[in-house]
Coordinates of C-alpha atoms in Angstrom, one line a residue:
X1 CA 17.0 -23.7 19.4
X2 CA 13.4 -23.3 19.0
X3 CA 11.8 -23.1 15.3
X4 CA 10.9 -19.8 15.5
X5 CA 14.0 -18.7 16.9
X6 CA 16.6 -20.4 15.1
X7 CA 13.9 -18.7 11.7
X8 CA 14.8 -15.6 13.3
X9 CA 18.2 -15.9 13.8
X10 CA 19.0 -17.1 10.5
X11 CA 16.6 -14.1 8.6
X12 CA 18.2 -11.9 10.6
X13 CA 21.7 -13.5 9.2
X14 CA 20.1 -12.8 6.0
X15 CA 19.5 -9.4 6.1
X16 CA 22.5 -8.5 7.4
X17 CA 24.6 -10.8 5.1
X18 CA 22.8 -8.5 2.3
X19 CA 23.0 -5.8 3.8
X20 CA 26.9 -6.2 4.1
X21 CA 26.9 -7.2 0.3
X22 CA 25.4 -4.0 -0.4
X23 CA 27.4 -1.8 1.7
X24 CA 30.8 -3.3 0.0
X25 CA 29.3 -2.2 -3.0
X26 CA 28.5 1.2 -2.2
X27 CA 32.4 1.1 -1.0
X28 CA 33.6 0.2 -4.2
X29 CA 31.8 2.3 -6.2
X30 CA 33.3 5.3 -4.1
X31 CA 36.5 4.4 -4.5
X32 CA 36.1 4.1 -8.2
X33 CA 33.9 7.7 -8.6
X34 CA 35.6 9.8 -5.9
X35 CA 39.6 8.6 -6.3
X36 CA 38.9 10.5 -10.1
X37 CA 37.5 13.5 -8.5
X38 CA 39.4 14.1 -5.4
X39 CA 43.2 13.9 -5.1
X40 CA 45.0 11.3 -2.3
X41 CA 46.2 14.4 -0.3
X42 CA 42.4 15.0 -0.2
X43 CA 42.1 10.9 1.8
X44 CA 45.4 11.6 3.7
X45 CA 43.9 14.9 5.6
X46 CA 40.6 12.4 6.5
X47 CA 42.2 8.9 7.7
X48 CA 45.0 11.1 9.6
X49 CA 41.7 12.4 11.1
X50 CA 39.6 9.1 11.6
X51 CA 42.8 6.7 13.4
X52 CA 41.9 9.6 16.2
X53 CA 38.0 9.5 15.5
X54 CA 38.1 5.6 15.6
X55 CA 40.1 5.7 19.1
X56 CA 37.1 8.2 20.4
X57 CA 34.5 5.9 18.9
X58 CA 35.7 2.7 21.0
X59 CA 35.1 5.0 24.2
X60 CA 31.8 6.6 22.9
X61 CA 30.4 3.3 22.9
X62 CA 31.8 2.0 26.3
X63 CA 30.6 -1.2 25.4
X64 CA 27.3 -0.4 26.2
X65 CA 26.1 -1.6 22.7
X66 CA 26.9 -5.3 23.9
X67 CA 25.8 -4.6 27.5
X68 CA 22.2 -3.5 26.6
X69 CA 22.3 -6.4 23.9
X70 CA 23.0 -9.5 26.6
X71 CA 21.4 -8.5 29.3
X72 CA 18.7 -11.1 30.2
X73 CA 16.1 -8.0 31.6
X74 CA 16.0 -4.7 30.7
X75 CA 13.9 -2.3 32.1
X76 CA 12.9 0.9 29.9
X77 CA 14.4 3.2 32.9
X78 CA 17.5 1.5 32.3
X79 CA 17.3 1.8 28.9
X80 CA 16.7 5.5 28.7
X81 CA 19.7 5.9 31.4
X82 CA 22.2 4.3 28.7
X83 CA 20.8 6.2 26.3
X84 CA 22.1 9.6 28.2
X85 CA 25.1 8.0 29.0
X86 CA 26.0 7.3 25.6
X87 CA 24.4 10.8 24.7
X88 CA 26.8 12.4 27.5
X89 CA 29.8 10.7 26.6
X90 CA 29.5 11.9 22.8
X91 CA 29.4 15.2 24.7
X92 CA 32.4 15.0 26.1
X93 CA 33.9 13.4 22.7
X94 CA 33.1 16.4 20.8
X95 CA 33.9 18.9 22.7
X96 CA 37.1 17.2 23.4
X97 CA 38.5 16.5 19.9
X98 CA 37.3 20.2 18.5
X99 CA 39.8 21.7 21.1
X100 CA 42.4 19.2 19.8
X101 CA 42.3 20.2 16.2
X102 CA 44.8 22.9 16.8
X103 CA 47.5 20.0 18.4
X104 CA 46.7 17.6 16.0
X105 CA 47.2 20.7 13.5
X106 CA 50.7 21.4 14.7
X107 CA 52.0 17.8 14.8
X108 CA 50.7 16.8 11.5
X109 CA 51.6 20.1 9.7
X110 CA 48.4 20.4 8.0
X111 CA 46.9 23.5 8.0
X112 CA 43.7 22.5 6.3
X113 CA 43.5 19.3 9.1
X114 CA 42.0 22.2 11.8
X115 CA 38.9 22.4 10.0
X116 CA 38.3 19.1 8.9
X117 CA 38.9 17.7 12.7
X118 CA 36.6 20.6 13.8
X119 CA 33.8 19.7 11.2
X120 CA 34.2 15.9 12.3
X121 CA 34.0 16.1 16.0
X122 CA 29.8 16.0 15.9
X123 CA 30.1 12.3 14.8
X124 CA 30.8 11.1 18.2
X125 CA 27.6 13.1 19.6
X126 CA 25.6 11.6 16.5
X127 CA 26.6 8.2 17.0
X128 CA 26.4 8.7 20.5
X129 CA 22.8 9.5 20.1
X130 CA 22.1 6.7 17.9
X131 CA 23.9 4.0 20.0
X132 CA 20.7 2.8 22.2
X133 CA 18.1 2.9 18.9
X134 CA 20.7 0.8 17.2
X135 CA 21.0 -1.7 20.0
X136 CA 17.4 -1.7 20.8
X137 CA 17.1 -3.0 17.3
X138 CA 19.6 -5.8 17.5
X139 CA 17.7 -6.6 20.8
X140 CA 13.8 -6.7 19.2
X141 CA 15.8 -8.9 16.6
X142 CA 14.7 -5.9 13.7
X143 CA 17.6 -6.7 12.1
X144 CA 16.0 -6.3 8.4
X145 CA 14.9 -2.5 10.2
X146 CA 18.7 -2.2 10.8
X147 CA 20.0 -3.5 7.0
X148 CA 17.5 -1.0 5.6
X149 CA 18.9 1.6 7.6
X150 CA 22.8 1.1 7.0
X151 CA 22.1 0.6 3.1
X152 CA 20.1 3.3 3.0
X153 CA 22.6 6.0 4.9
X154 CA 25.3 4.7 3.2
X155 CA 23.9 5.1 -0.2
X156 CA 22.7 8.7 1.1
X157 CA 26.4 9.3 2.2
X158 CA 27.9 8.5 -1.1
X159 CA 25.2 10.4 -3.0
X160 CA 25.9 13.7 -1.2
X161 CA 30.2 13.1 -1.0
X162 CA 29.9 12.8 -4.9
X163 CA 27.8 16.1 -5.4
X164 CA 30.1 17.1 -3.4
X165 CA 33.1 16.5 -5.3
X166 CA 31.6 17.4 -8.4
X167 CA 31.4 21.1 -7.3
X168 CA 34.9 21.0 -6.5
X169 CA 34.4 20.5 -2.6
X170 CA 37.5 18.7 -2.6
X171 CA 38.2 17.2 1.0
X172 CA 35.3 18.9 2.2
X173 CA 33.0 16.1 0.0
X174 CA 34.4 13.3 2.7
X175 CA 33.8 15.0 5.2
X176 CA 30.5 15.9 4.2
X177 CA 30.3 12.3 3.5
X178 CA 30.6 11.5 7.0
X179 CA 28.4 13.9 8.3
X180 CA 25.6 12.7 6.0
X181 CA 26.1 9.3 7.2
X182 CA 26.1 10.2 11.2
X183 CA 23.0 12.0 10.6
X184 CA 21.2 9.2 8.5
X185 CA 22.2 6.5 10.4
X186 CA 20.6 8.1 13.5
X187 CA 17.4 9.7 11.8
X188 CA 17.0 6.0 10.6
X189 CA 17.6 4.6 13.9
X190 CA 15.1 6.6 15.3
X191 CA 12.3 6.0 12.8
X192 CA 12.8 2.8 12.7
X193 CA 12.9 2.0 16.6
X194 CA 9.8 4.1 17.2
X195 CA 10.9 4.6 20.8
X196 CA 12.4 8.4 22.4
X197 CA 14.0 8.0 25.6
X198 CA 12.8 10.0 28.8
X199 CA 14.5 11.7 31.0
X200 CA 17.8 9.6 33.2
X201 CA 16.6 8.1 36.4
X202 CA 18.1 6.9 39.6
X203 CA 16.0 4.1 40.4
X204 CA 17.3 2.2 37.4
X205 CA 20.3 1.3 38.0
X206 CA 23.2 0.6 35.4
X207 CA 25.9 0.1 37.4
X208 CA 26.9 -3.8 36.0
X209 CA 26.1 -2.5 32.8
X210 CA 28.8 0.2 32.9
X211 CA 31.3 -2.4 34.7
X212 CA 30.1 -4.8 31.6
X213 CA 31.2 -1.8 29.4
X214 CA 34.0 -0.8 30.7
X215 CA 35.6 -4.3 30.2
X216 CA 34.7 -4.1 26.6
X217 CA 36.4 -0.9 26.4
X218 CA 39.6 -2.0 27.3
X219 CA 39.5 -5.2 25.5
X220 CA 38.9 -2.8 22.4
X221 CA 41.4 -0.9 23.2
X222 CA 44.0 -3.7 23.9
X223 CA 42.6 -5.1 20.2
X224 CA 43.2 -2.0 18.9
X225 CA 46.5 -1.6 19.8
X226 CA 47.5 -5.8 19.5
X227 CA 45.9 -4.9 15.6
X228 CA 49.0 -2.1 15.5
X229 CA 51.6 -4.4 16.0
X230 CA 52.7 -5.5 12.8
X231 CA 52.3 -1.9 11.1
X232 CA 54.7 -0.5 13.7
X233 CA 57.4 -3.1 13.4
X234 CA 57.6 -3.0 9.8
X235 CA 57.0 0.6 9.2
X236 CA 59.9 1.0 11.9
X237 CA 62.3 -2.0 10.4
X238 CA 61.3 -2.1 6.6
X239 CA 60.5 0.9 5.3
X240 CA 57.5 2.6 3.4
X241 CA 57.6 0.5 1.0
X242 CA 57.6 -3.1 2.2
X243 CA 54.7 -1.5 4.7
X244 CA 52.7 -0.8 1.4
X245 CA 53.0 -4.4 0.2
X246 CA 52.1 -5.7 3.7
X247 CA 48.9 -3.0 3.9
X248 CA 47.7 -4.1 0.5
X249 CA 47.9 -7.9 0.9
X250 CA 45.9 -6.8 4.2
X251 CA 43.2 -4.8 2.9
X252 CA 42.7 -7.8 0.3
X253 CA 41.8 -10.1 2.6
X254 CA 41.7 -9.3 6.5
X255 CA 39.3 -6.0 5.8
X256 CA 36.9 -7.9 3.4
X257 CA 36.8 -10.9 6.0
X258 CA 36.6 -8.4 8.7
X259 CA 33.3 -6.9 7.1
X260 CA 31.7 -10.0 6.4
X261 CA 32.6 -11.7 9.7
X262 CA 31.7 -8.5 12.5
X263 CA 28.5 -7.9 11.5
X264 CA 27.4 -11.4 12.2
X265 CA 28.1 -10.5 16.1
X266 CA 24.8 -7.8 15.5
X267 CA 22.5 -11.2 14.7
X268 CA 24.4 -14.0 17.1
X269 CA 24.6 -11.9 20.2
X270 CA 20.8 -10.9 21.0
X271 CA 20.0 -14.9 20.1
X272 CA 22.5 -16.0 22.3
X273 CA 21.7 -14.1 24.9
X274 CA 17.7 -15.5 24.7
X275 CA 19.1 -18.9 24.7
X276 CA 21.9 -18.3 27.3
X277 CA 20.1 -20.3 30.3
X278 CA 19.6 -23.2 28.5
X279 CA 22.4 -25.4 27.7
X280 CA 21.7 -27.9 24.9
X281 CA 20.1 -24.9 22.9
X282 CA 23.0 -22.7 23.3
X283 CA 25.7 -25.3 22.6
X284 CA 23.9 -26.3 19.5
X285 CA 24.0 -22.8 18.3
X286 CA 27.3 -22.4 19.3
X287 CA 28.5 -25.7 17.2
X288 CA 26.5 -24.7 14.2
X289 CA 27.4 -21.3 14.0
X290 CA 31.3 -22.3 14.2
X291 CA 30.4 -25.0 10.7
X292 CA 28.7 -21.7 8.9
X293 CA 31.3 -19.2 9.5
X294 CA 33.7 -22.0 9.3
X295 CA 32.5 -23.5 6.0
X296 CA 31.4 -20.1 4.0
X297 CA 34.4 -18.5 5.1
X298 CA 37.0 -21.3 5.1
X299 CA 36.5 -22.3 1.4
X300 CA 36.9 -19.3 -0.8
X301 CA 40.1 -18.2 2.2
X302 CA 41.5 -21.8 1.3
X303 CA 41.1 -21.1 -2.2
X304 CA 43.2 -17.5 -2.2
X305 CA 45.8 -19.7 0.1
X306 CA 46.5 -21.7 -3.1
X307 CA 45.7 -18.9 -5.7
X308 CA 47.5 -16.1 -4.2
X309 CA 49.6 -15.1 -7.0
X310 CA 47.4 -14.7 -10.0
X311 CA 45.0 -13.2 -7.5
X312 CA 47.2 -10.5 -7.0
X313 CA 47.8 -10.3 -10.4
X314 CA 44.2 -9.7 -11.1
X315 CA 43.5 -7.9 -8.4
X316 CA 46.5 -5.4 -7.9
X317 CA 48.3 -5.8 -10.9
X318 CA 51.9 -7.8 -11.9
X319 CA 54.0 -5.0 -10.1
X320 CA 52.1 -6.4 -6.6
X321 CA 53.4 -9.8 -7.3
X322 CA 55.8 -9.6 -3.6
X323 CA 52.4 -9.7 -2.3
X324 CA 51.3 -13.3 -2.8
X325 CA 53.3 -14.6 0.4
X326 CA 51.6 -12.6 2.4
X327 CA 48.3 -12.7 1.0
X328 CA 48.8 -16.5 1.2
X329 CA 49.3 -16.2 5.2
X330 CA 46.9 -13.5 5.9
X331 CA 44.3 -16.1 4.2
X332 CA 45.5 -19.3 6.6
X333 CA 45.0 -16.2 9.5
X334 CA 41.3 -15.6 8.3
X335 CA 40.6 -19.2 8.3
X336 CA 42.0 -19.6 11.8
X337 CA 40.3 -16.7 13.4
X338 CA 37.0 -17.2 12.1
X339 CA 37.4 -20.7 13.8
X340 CA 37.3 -18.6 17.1
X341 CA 35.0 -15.8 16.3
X342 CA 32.5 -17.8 18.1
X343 CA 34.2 -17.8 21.2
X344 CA 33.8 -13.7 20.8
X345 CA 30.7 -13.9 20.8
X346 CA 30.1 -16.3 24.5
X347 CA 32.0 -14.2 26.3
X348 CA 29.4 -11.4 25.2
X349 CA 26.3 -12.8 25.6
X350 CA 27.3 -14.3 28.7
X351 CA 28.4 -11.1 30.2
X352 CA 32.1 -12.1 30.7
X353 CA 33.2 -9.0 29.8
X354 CA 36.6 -9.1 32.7
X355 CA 37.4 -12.5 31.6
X356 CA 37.3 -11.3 27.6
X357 CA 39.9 -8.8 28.6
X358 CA 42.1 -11.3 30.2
X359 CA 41.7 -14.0 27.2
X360 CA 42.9 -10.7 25.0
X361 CA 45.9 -9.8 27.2
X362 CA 47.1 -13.4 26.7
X363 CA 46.5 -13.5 22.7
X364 CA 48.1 -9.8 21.9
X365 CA 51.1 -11.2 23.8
X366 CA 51.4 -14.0 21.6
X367 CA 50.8 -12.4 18.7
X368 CA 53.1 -9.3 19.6
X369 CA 56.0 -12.6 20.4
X370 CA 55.2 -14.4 17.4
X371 CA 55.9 -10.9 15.3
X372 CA 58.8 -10.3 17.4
X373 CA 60.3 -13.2 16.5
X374 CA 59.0 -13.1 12.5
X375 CA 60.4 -9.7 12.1
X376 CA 63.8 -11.8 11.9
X377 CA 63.2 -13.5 8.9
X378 CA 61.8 -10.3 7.0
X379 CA 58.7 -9.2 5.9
X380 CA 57.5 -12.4 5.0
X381 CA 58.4 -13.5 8.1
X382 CA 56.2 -11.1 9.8
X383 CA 53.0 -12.9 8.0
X384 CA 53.9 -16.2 9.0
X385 CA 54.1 -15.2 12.4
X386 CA 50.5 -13.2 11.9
X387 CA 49.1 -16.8 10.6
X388 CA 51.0 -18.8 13.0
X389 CA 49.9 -16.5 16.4
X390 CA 45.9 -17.6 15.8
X391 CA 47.1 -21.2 15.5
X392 CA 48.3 -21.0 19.2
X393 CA 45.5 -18.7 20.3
X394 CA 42.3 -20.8 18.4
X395 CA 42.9 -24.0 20.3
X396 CA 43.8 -22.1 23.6
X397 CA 40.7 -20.2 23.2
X398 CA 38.4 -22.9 23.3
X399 CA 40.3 -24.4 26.4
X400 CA 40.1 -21.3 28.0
X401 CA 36.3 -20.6 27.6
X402 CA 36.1 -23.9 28.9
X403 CA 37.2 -23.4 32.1
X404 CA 35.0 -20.5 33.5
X405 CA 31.5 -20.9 31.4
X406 CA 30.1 -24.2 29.6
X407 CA 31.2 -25.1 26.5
X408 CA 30.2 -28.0 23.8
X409 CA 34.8 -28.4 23.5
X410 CA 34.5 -31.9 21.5
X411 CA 31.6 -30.7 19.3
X412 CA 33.8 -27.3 18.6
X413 CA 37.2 -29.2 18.2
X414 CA 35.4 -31.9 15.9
X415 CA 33.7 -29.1 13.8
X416 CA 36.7 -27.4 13.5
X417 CA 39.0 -30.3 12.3
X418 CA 36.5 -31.1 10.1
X419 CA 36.6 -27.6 8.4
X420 CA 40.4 -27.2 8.4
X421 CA 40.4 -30.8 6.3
X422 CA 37.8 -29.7 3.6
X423 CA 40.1 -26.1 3.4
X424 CA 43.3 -28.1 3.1
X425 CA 42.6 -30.5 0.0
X426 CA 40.9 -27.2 -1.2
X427 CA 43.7 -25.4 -0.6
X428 CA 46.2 -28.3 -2.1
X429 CA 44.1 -28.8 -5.2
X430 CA 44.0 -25.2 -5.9
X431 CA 47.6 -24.7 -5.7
X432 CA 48.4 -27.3 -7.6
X433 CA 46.9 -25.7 -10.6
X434 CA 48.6 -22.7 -9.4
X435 CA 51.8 -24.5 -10.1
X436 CA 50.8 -25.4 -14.2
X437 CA 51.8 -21.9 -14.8
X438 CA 48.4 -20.9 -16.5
X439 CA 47.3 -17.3 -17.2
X440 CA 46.4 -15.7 -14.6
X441 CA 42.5 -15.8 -15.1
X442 CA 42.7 -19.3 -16.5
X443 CA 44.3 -20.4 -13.3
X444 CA 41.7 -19.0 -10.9
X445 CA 38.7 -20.5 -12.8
X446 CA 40.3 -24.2 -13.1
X447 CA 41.5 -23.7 -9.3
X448 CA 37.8 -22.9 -8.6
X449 CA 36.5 -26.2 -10.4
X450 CA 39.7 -28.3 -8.7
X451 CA 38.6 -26.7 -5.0
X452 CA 35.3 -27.6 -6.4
X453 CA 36.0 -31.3 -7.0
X454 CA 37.6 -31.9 -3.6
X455 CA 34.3 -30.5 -2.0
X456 CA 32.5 -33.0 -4.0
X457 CA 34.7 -36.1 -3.4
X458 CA 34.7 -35.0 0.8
X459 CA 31.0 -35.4 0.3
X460 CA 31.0 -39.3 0.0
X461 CA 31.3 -39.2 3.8
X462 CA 28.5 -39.5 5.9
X463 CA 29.9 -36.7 8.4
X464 CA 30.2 -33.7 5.6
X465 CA 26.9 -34.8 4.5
X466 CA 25.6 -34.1 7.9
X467 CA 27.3 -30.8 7.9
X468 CA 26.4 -30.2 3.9
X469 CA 22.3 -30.4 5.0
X470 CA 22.6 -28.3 8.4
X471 CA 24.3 -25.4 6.1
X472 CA 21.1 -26.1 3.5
X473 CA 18.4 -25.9 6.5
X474 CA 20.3 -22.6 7.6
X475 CA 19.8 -21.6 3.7
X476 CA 16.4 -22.4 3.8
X477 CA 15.5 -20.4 7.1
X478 CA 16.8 -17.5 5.7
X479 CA 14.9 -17.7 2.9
X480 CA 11.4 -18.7 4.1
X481 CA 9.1 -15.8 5.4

């Protein structure tokens, strides 16, 4: 990768890395201000609301986001035609979920749900608006434009949901929250992209873009539902309550990993579509993008693998203590998919949208076996099986890839044996602190150090060395202007 290019890549890392930081802040803080002012049947009517909105949203953005991103050329014409396809399809999205408010009002029972559907069916026509700014942004590499703009609609969200709230809006503050944040996101978008689409024309044609796209939107869809599994098995087998354990262990670790990791797609993708005709630059990328994910990521999920239970002590207090299992496997799970992440992101900038969806079929099948077949053995058998299925599917993945694009296997396999070392005498050294029977607290700061110290002693070989001052140059890169 070329200096100014690999300076880019890893600013733009930056930005977005802060950018995340601050939006998870902004999260908690609403959870903390608005769970005192608004009551949880207030949150029921709007995520009953936003499984249907988030179904709509993967078909709002028929993959167009990525197709506009990897594409070596794109012509303005073309550009302005996905914009007004995007544009169209929100269309369609909003009209379409305002005249199913009054089903989705007579299944769920809710008579205050016909409104609150009704008010949120413009977000698929805002976002639908925004989706080519957003992506033309990724694609000029603006990506401190775009971590202005999320920070600052999501601040301006949260502002307005919280007025809101304090005047006694009740679930009419989320919703306003949502609206605020549509709107934002595209006035930002727009101000920050300095570009206004004219009107669609024929003699730019889309047509691999929109096959691109709709590959992506059935490998979303096929995610989507894969993601599902679990919920539905234990939901249907074990009851509310072991379903509430399971979804707590999950939202400590898979949704925090999840907004760390995904965003990271918005950087990677419109480098590695630049670099994507030249080989020894794009496998180099690849390989050093697998350490940092791999490395920053691995660590503190190998640490949680041997802290788990005063974690969840701390964390979600001494009644959550069923928990720790499960925590424990959903952290050997992040470690294993972020391994693979990378792979994600080839088969998008290479445009291999068709074979993505293939790779997917084969991975929610094993997955949806391996649960099967955990179910058995209870609920803590489920999480095994959830950390278990991306063992199978990482190493396969790589092979895979292999076959139909190239692929730098040895330096991936290498990289990744070396990370799954460091995170396993991590991992040991924590837990065995664990196992001292320390107060809580107490045992998460000496597991720390103890993690720490294996980090340290790995160090005294020349290979983590090397890896130790290509994360430090990364560092650097995104810290020099």
């Amino acid at each position: 990768m070329s200096p100014s290019l690999a300076h880019t890549a890893a600013r733009g890392a930056f930005f977005t890395i802060l950018a995340q930081i601050a939006k998870i802040v902004l999260q908690l803080l609403g959870v903390v201000i608005l769970s005192r002012l608004l009551s949880p049947h207030d949150y029921g009517l709007l995520a009953i609301v936003l499984v249907v909105v988030g179904v709509g949203e993967i078909f709002r953005d028929f993959g167009l986001t990525s197709a506009s991103i990897q594409a070596p050329e794109l012509t303005t014409g073309q550009r302005d035609n996905l914009f007004w396809v995007n544009a169209g399809i929100g269309v369609l999205l909003t009209v379409a979920l305002y005249f199913l408010s009054w089903p989705i009002e007579s299944i769920t029972g809710e008579a205050e749900i016909l409104g609150v559907v009704q008010w949120l069916a413009p977000l698929f026509l805002l976002n639908g608006l925004a989706t080519q700014h957003r992506a033309n942004l990724s694609r000029e590499l603006k990506f401190r434009a775009l971590a202005i703009t999320e920070v600052t609609a999501t601040a301006l969200a949260l502002a307005a949901g919280i007025a809101a709230a304090l005047l006694g809006a009740e679930y009419w503050a989320l919703v306003l929250q949502q609206l605020v944040l549509g709107t934002a996101m595209l006035v930002g978008s727009v101000i920050a992209g300095r570009w206004l689409p004219r009107l669609p024309s024929r003699k730019h044609s889309i047509r691999s873009m929109l096959h691109f796209g709709w590959n992506i939107v059935a490998t979303n869809m096929l995610i989507y539902g894969g993601s599902q599994i679990d919920t539905v098995i234990i939901g249907l087998r074990f009851g509310t309550t072991s379903l509430g354990l399971y979804n707590r262990a999950f939202q400590l670790v898979m949704t925090p990993l999840g907004q760390v990791r995904a965003p990271m797609k918005g950087v990677a993708l419109p480098v590695l579509s630049r670099v994507q005709e030249d080989r020894p630059r794009f496998d180099t990328y690849i390989a050093s993008a697998q350490l940092a994910l791999g490395y920053a990521l691995g660590i503190p999920l190998a640490l949680l693998v041997g802290l788990a239970e005063p974690v969840v002590s701390v964390m979600l207090g001494s009644q959550w203590g069923d928990a720790a299992p499960i925590v424990r496997c959903f952290a050997i799970a992040g470690m294993l998919t972020t391994l693979s992440y990378v792979g994600y992101w080839v088969y998008l900038s290479r445009g291999l949208g068709k074979q993505l969806f293939r790779y997917t079929i084969v991975t929610t099948l094993i997955k949806a076996a391996c649960i099967a077949v955990g179910s058995m053995f209870g609920l803590v058998g489920v999480a095994v099986a959830f950390a278990i299925a991306p063992a199978i599917a990482w190493p396969l993945s790589i092979a895979w890839l292999a076959r139909i694009t190239p692929m730098p296997v040895r330096r991936l396999y290498a990289g990744a044996a070396r990370v799954l070392l460091l995170a396993g005498g991590v991992a040991l050294a924590a837990y065995g602190v664990n196992a001292t029977g320390l107060p809580s607290v107490a045992s998460i700061g000496v597991g720390i150090l103890a993690g720490g110290a294996v980090v340290g002693l790995l160090l005294v070989f020349p290979v983590f060395r090397h890896d130790l001052k290509s994360l430090v140059e990364f560092v650097k890169l995104m810290l020099t202007r």
